[in-house]
XYZ file of C-alpha atoms in Angstrom:
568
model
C 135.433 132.346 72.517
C 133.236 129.980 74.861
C 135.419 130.953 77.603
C 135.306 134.779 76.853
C 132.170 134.499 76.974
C 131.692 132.507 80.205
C 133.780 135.301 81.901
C 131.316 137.838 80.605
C 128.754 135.844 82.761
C 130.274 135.902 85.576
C 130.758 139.754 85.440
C 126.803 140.250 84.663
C 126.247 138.206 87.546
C 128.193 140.207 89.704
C 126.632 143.389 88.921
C 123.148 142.051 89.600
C 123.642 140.227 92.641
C 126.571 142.512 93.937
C 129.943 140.612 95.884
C 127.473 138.423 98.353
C 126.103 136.459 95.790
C 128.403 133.474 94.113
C 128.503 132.685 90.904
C 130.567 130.336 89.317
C 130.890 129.245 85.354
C 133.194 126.869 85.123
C 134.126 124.037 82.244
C 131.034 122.268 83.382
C 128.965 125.759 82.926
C 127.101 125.182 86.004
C 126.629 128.292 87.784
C 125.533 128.877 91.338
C 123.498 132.011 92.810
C 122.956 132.595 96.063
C 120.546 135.688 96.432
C 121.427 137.487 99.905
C 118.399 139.135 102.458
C 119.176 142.463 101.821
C 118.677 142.023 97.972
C 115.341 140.357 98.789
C 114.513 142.849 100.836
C 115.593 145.636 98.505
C 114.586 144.031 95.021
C 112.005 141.119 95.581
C 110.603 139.422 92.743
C 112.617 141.042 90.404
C 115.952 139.946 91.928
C 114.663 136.575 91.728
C 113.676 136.888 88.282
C 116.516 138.232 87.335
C 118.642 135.132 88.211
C 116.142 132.448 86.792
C 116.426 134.596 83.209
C 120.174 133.346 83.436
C 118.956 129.666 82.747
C 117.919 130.795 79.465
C 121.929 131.323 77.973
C 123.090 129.208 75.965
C 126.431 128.640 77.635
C 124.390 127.556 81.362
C 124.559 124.150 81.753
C 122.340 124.052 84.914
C 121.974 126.729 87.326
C 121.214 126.542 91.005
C 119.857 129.465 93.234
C 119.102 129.606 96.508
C 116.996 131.717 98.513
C 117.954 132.983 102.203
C 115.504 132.942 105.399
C 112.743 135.083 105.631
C 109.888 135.825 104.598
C 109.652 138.174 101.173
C 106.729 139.961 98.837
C 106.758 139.184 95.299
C 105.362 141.552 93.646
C 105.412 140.165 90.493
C 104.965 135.927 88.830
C 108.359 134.158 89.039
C 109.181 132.235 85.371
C 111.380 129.310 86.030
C 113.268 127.677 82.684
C 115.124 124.388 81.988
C 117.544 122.974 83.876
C 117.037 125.329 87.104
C 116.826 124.411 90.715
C 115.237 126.641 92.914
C 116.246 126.094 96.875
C 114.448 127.507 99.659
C 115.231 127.886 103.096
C 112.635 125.918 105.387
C 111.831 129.164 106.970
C 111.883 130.941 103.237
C 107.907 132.591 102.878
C 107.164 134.051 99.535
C 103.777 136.099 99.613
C 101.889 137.082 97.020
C 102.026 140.774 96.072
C 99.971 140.539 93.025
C 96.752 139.556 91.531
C 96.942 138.308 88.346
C 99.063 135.807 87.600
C 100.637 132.565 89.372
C 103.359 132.635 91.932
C 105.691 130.434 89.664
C 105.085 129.093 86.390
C 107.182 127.568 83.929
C 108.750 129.768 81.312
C 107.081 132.879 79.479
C 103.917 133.244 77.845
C 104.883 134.221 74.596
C 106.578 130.798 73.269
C 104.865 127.721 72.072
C 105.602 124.967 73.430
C 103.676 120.930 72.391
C 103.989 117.978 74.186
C 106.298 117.641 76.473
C 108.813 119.439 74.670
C 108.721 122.824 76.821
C 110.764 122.878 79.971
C 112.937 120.141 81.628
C 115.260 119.261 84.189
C 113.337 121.782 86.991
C 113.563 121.357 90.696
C 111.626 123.557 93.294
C 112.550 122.920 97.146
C 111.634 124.006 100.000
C 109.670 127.157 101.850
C 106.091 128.427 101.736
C 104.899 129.792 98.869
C 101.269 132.205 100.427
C 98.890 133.038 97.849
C 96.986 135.284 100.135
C 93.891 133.853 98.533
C 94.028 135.194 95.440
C 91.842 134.084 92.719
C 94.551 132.257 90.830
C 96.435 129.218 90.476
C 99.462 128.896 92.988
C 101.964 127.507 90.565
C 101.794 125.922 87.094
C 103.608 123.515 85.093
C 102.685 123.147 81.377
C 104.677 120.935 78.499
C 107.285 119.573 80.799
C 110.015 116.775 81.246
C 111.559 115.735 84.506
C 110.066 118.517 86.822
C 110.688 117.729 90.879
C 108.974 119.684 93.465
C 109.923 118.590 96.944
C 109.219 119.478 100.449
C 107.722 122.623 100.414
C 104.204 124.457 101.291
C 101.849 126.229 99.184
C 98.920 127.769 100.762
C 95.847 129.848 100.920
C 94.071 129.217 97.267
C 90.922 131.222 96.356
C 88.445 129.427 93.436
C 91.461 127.670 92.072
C 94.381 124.894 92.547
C 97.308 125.081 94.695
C 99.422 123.575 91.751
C 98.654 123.132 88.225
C 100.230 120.488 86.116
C 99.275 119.959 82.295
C 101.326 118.153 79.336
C 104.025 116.904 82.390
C 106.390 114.071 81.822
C 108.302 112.379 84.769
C 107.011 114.467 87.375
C 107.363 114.128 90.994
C 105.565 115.546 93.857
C 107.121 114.416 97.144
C 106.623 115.885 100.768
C 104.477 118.790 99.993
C 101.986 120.544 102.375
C 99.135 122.119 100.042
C 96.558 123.765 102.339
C 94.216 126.589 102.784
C 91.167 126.970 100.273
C 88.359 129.552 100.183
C 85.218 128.858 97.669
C 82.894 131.068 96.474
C 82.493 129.704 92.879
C 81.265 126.532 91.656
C 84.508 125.170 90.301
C 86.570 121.467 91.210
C 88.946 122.696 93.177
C 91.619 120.527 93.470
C 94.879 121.196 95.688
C 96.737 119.830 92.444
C 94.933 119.577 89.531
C 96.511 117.766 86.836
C 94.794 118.012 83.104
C 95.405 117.654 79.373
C 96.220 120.862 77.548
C 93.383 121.407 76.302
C 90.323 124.068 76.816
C 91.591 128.043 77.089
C 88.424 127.973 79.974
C 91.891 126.012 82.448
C 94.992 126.926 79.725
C 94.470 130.545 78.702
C 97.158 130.293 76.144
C 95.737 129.354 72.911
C 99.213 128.548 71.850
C 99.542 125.829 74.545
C 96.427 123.696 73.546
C 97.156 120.281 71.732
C 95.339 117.623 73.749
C 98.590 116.239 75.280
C 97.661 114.343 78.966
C 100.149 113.783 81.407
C 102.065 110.866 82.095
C 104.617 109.054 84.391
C 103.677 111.568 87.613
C 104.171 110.913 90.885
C 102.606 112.575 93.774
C 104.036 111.570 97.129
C 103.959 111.570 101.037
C 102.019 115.059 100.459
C 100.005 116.154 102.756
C 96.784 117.995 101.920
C 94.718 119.902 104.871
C 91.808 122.126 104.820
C 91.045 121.818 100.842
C 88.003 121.643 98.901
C 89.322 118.802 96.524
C 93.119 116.772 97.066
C 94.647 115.663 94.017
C 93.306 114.638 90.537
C 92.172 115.040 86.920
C 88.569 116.013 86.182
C 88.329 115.937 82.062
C 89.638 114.245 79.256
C 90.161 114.418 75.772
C 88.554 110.991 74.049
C 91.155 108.351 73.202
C 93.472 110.557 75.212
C 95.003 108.750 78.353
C 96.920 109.448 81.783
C 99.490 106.828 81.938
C 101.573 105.589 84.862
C 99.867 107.970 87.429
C 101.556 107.122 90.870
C 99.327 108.877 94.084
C 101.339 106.531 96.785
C 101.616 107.286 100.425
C 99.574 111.059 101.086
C 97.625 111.927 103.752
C 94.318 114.195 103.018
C 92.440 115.480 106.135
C 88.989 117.383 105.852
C 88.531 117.291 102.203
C 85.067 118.957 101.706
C 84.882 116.707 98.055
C 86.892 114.496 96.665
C 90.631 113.244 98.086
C 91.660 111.505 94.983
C 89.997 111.838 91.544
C 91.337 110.554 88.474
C 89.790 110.407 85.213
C 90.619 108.272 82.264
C 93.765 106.870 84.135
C 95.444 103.532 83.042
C 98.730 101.173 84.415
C 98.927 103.552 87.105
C 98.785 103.006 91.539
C 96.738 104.618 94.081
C 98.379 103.419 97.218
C 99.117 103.490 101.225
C 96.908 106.864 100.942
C 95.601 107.970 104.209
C 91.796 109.857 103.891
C 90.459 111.282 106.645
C 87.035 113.292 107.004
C 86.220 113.331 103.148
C 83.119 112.940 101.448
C 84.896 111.057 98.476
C 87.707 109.364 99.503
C 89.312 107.818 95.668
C 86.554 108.263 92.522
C 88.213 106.527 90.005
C 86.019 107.527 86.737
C 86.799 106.788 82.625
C 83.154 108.147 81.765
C 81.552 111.551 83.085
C 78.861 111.336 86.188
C 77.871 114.449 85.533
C 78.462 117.428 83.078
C 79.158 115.768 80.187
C 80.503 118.138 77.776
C 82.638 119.905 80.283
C 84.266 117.113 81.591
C 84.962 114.892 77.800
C 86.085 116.660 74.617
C 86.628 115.679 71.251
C 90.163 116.083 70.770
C 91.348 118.730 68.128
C 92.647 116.147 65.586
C 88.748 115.033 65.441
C 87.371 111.806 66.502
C 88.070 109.914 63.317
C 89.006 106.733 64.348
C 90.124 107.408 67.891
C 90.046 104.558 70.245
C 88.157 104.287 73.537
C 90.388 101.984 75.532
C 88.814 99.933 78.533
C 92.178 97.822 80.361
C 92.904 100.185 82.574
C 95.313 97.607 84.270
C 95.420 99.550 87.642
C 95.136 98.632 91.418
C 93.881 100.694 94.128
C 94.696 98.687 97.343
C 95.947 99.096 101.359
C 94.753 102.820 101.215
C 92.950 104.072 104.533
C 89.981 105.666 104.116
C 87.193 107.825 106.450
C 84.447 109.189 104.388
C 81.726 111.591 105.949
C 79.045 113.121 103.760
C 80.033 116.791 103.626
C 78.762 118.396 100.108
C 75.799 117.865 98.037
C 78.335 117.712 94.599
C 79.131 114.648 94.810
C 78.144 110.624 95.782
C 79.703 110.251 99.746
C 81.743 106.904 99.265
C 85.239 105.487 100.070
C 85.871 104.496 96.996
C 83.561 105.275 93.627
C 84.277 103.670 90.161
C 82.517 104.961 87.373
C 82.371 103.937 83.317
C 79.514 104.500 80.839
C 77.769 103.974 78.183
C 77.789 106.191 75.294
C 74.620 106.268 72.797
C 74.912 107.221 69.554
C 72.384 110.218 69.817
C 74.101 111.519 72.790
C 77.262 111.000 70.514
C 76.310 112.885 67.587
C 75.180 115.695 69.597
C 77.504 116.433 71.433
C 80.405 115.342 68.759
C 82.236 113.151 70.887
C 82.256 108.829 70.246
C 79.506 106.742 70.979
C 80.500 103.195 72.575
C 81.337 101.725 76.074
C 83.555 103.287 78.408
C 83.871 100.737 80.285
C 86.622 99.770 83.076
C 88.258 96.581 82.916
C 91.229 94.871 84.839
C 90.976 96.816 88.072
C 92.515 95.633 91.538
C 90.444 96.701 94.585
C 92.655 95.715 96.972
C 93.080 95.816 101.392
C 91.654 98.778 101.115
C 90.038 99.545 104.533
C 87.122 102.402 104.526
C 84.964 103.324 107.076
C 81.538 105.352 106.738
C 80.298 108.227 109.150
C 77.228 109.011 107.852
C 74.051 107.431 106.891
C 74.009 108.702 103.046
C 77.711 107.622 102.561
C 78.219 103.665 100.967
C 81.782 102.212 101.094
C 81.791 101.440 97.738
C 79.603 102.052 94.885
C 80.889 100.278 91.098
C 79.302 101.116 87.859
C 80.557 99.668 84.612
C 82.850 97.969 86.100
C 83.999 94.308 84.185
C 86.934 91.772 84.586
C 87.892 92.695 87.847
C 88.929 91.915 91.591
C 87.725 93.682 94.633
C 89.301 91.109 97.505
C 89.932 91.467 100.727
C 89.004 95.016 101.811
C 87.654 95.879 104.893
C 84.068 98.216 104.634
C 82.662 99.633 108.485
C 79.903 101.574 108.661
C 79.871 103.953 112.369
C 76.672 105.818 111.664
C 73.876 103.785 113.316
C 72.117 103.105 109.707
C 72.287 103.821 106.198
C 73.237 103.026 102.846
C 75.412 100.124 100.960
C 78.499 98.390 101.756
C 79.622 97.370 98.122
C 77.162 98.203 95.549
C 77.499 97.316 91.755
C 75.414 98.752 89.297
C 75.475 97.648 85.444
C 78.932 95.245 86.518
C 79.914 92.137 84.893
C 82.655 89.235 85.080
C 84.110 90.424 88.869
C 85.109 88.409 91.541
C 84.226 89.800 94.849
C 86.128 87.651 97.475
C 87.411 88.023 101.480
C 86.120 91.015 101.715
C 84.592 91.910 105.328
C 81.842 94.638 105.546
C 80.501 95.221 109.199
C 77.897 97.646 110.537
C 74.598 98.786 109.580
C 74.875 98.741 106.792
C 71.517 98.679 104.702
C 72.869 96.180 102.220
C 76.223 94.160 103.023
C 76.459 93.863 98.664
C 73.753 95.091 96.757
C 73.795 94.204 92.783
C 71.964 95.932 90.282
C 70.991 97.095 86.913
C 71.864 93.524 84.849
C 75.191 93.202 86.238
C 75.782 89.525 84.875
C 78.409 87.072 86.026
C 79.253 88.106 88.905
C 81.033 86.232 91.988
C 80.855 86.457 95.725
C 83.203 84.392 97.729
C 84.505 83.703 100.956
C 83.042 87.207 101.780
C 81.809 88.156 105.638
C 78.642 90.064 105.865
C 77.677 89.953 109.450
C 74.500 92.059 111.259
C 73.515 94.460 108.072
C 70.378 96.307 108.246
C 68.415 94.351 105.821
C 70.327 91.784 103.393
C 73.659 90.703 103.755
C 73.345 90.136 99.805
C 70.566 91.790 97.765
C 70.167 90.838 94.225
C 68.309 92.586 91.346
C 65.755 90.399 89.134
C 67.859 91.625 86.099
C 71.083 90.837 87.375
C 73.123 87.185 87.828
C 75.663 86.619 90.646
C 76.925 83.455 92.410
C 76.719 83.237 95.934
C 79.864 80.838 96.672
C 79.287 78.099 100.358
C 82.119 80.125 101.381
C 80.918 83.403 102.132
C 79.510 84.211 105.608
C 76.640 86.119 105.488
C 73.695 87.211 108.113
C 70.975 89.992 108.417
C 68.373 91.114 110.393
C 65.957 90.241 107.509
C 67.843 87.466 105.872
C 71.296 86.601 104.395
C 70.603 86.721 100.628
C 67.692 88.662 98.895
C 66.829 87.931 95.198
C 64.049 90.078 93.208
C 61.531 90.174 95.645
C 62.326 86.773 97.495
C 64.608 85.531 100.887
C 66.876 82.689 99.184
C 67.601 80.404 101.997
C 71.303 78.713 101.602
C 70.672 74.772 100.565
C 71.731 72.639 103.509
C 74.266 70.181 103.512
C 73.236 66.942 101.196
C 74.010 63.982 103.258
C 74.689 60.287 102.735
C 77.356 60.719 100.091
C 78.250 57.522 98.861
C 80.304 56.234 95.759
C 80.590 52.534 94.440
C 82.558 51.640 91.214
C 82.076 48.862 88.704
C 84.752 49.024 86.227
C 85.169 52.342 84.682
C 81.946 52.950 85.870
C 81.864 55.350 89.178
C 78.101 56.043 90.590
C 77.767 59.096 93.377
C 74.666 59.128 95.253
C 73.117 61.255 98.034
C 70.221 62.225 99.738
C 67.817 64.634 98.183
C 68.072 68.587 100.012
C 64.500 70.097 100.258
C 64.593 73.129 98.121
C 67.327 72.593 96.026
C 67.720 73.657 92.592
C 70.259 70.971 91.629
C 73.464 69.835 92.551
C 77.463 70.753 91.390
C 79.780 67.373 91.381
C 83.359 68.368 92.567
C 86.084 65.649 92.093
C 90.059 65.350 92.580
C 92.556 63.209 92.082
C 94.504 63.205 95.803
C 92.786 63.780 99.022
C 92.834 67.436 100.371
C 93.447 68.281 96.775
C 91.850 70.938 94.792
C 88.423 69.970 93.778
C 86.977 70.829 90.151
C 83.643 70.730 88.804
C 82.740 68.523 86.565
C 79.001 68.201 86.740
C 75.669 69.549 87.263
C 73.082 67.839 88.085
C 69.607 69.062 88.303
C 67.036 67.276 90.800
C 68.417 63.794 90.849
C 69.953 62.740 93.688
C 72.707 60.246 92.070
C 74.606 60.292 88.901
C 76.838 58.228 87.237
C 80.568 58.819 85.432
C 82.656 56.472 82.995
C 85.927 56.853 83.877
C 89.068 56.960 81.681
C 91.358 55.619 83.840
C 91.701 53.188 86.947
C 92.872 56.017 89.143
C 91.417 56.855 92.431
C 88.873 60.333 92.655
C 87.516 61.711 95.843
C 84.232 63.199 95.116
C 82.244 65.956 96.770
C 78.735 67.507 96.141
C 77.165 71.015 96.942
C 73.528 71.325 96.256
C 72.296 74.743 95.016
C 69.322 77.087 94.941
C 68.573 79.029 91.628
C 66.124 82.121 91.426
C 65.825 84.407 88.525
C 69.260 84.455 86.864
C 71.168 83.850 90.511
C 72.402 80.983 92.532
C 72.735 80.195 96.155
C 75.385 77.100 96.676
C 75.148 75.214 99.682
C 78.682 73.796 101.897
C 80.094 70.923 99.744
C 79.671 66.766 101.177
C 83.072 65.077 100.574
């Protein structure tokens, strides 16, 4: 019977696609289409349609169609089912002939499909898909599994995305050219937006909506040209997260907002990413900016006991990025990082969960961003705890202007071998009771006004081994110039016993002094002591082993301190 009716394929298949096209349904019910020019040419869309519907049999294990050269109106949306691969021609052009609906989407309107459990095994290659600038999404991908789109270009996008991805499991975007955007609305804009199912207002099939974000998606070596907004997620449903989120290796040039925007993203990569002539290059956000209940929803389940997570576990390192103010919507910055605080008012009216959104356990990494304009800062942090920013590189070009590094409401981070140059107005500025924090081994050469400028509110630790200068002073606390102590001298140690007795000369100004020991010369040196305003202090020892002993005076203001180059 299965083979009856795998011959009654083939003869279907025939009559649509006439002698030139192949088909073949074998054992392995694979079957092959290849669509010819003069069908194209004669039936469009609809020929094309046609042979996706064939997916859809039961006895189709995967089928394959390819598309010749040329360049083709559809005059109607393309539906594209499991286990389908759609080939283009590199010279294939598909342009829009319609209004009102994408150029391909995945599947039909009229079933219901939840979490990932829609379409799977899909792959799109190849070709230029033209929108013509039509007020509507370029392609969409909703409650998916193992979807590949590869090499191809999708262009000309009025008021909405190039590609729209929403409930997508292993997902990959590689080598695709998304390009052309016109704006006459206030709306995000992204070349590929990718969101939870969630709101009708960006799924308009009520059916579709159950909260489900996307995870394991990878969008790579894509290039994106000419767009209002590159690639990213702008809302979230509370307690609801992006997981494994892979942007590695794209190139964005003259992005009028943001290049790379994620929201509420965690163990996921933002790498080797080359920005060019943004004004955002990566804003990395778990907490709304701006339009709060548009951009966080209470998810449909209600927020019972929902969890707001705050390891993100993510690293954002050796990207390339060239930031130029160019819109008013948004903060002009290389990279932005933004959590929150939620009240409890603000909670209960707005019915979401009140608590900290905060971002913990992210890698800043040899990142290297350079600033254009005077309004732009290379980095600006808020929220931002347990976590490394080391070793990027932060120029400013314009001739003056705003921050290097600047934390706002930050605790626990270490900031170290990072090297900000230009004029910057502050090298790192710290603000808004950011507690804890720790500069070292950081170069701050020439800035504007502080190399280091400290809030009264806030605590950091200026490490000996940063490098800083200014024209106005290398380290600013409150309202004061904190001088770095100067080298205490005369560092001598006598023993009696287990008794071991370090003295040194007094330094003018210092606060107090930090005793460093170890147990092997040129070995790693750990505090053990503080001592404030003496100039000598005395150990009993456990042991008869030799110690080598340094000091490093220090200067405290406020809730900050200023350590001086250690005396072996």
């Amino acid at each position: 019977m299965k083979k009856i009716l795998s011959t009654i394929l083939v003869f279907v298949l025939v009559l649509l696609f006439g002698t030139t096209a192949y088909a073949n349904v074998g054992e392995s019910e694979n079957v092959t289409v290849n669509i010819t020019e003069d069908e194209l040419r004669t039936g469009s869309s609809s020929v094309i349609e046609d042979a996706l519907r064939i997916a859809t049999d039961e006895y189709v294990k995967h089928l394959t169609i390819n598309l010749p050269s040329g360049t083709y109106t559809l005059v109607g949306p393309l539906h594209i089912y499991s286990n389908t691969t759609l080939n283009l021609q590199a010279d294939t052009v598909l342009v829009r002939g319609f209004d009102d609906s994408s150029l391909l989407r995945t599947g039909n309107t009229d079933e219901a499909f939840y979490g990932y459990d829609g379409y799977r095994n899909i792959t799109v290659s190849g070709g230029v898909w033209d929108s013509k600038f039509a007020s509507v999404t370029g392609m969409r991908f909703m409650h998916c599994d193992n979807v590949k789109l590869k090499n191809f270009t999708v262009k000309n996008i009025c008021d909405s995305h190039h590609i729209e991805i929403g409930a997508a499991n292993h997902m990959t975007l590689d080598g695709l050219t998304l390009t052309g955007y016109k704006r006459t609305k206030n709306t995000s804009g992204e070349a590929v937006q990718i969101d939870p199912v969630h709101d009708s207002k960006h799924f308009k099939y009520s059916h579709y909506l159950d909260d489900t974000p996307c995870q394991n998606i990878t969008v790579k070596n894509c290039t994106f040209t000419d767009v209002f907004s590159g690639v990213g997620t702008r809302a979230g449903v509370v307690g609801s997260y992006f997981t494994n989120m892979q942007i590695v290796g794209n190139t964005f040039t003259n992005i009028k907002d943001k290049a790379i925007c994620t929201y509420q993203y965690i163990n996921s990569t933002i790498k080797n990413n080359t920005i060019k002539n943004a004004t955002v290059g990566i804003f990395f956000e778990e907490y709304p900016t701006k339009n709060l209940t548009s951009k966080l929803y209470a998810p449909f389940a209600g927020i019972g006991k929902t969890k707001i997570l705050t390891d993100v576990n993510t690293s954002i390192y050796c990207n390339t990025i060239e930031v130029k103010k160019r819109t008013s919507y948004a903060q002009s910055c290389g990279i932005g990082v933004y959590g929150g605080v939620m009240s409890t008012s603000t909670a209960k009216s707005t019915g979401l969960k009140s608590g900290s959104y905060l971002i913990k356990n992210l890698r800043i990494k040899k990142n290297k961003i350079t600033v254009h304009s005077a309004d732009s800062c290379g980095m600006e942090l808020k929220y931002l705890y347990h976590s490394k920013i080391n070793e990027n590189t932060v120029t400013r070009s314009a001739s003056s202007g705003n921050k290097g590094i600047a934390l706002y409401h930050c605790n626990d981070n270490l900031l170290y071998k990072n090297t900000l140059s230009g004029a910057f107005q502050d090298g790192i500025f710290v603000k808004s009771a950011s507690k804890n924090n720790e500069l070292a081994s950081n170069t701050a050469k020439k800035m504007a006004n502080y190399a280091v400028s400290v809030s009264a509110d806030s605590k950091v630790t200026v490490n000996a081994s940063n490098t800083l200068s200014a024209t106005k002073g290398a380290v600013f606390i409150s309202n004061k110039r904190i001088e770095k102590p100067k080298l205490a001298k005369k560092l001598t140690v006598t023993r009696k016993g287990r008794k071991t007795t370090v003295k040194w000369n007094k330094v003018k100004n210092a606060s107090g002094y930090y005793i460093y020991r170890t147990r092997k010369k040129g070995g790693k040196y750990q505090l053990i002591a503080t001592v404030n305003k003496n100039s000598k202090t005395t150990f009993s020892e456990t042991t008869k082993k030799k110690y080598y002993y340094k000091v490093s005076p220090y200067k405290q203001y406020k809730n900050s301190v200023v350590i001086g180059d250690k005396k072996a």
